[in-house]
Short mmCIF file of C-alpha atoms in Angstrom, two decimals:
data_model
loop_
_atom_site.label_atom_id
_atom_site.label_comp_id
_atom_site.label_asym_id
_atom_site.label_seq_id
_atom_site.Cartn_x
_atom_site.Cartn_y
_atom_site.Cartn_z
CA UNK A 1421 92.79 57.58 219.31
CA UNK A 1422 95.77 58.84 217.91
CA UNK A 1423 98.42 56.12 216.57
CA UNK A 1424 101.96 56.85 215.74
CA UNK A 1425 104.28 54.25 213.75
CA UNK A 1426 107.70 53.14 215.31
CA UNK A 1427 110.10 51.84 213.04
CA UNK A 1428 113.18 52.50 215.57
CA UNK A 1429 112.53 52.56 219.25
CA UNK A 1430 115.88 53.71 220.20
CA UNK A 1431 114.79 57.07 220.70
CA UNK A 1432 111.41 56.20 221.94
CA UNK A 1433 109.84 58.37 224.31
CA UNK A 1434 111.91 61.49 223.54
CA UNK A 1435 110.98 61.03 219.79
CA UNK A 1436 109.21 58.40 217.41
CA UNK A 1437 111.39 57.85 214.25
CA UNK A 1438 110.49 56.30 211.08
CA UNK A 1439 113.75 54.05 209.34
CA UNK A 1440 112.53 54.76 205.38
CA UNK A 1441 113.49 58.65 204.23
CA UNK A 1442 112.37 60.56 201.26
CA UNK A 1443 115.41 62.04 199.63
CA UNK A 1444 114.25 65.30 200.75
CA UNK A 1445 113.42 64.82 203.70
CA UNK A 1446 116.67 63.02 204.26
CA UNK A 1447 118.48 66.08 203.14
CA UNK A 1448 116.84 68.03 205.60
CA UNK A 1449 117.24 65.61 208.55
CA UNK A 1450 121.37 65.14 207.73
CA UNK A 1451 121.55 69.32 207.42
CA UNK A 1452 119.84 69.79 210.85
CA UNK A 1453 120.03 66.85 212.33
CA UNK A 1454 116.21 66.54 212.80
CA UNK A 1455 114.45 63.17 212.54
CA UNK A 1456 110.87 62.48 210.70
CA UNK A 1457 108.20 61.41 213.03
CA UNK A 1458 104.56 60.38 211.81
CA UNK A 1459 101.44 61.54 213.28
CA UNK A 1460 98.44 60.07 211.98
CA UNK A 1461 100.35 59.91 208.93
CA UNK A 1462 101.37 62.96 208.36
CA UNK A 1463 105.40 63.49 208.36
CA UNK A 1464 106.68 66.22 210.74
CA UNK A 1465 110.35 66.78 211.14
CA UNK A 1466 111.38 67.21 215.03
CA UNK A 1467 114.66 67.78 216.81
CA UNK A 1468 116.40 65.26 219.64
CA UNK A 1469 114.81 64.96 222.38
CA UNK A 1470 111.35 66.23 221.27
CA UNK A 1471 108.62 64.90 223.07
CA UNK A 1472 105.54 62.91 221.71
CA UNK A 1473 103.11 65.88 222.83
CA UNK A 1474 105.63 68.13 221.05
CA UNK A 1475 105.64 66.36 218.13
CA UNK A 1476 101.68 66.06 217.65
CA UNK A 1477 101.13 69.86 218.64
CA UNK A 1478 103.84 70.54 215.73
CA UNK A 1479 101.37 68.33 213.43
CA UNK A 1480 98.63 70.51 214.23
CA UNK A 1481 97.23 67.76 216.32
CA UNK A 1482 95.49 68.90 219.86
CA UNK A 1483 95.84 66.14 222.80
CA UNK A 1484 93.66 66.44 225.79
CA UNK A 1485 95.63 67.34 229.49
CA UNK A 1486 95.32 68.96 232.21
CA UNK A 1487 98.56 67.77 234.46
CA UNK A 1488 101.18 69.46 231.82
CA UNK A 1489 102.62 73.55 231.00
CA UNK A 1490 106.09 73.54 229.39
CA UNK A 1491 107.29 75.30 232.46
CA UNK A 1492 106.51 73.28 235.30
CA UNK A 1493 107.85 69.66 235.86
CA UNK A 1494 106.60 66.17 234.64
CA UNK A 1495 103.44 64.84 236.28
CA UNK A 1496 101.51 62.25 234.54
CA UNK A 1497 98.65 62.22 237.09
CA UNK A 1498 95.74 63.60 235.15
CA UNK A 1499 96.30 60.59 232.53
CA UNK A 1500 94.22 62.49 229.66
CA UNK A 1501 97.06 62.12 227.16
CA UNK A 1502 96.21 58.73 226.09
CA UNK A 1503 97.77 57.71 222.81
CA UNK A 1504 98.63 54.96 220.86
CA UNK A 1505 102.05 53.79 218.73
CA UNK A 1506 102.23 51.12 216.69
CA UNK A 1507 105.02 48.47 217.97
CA UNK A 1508 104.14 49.38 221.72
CA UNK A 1509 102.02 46.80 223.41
CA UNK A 1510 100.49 49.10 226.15
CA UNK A 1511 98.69 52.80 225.93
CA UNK A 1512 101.35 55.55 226.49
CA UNK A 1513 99.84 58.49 228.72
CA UNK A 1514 103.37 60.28 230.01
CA UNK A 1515 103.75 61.70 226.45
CA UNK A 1516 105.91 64.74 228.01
CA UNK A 1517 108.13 63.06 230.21
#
């Protein structure tokens, strides 16, 4: 199951941020405003408002639906996009919404 650390859950769901920066990567995020997100410990640098499922397909990462296409609205039903994140006591599966 895939687990994703949250240092700051102000942004949580849109995106999962972690507090602690490289200096280069904090360059990068204060030039394009983009914040570092973890998955499965691997750093990824995403935009505002980029959704968990975003952020693991931009890892390379493939996560199991059937209920979502970038074109249609949120669903949820099909409940295949299971994941875990640290710091969140229950199992996320509206990773899109």
């Amino acid at each position: 199951m895939l687990r994703l650390p949250v240092v700051n859950r102000s942004f949580f769901p849109a995106a999962i941020i972690k507090g602690a920066r490289t200096a280069s990567t904090a360059a990068a995020a204060a030039t394009t405003n983009l914040l570092e997100v973890f998955v499965d410990g691997k750093s990824v640098m995403v935009e505002p408002g980029t959704t968990v499922l975003q952020a693991c397909e931009k890892a390379g990462m493939q996560i199991p639906r059937f209920c979502y296409h970038e074109r249609l609205s949120v669903a949820g039903n099909c409940r295949m996009c299971l994941v875990e994140i640290e710091k969140v006591p229950k199992v996320l599966f509206r990773l899109h919404g």
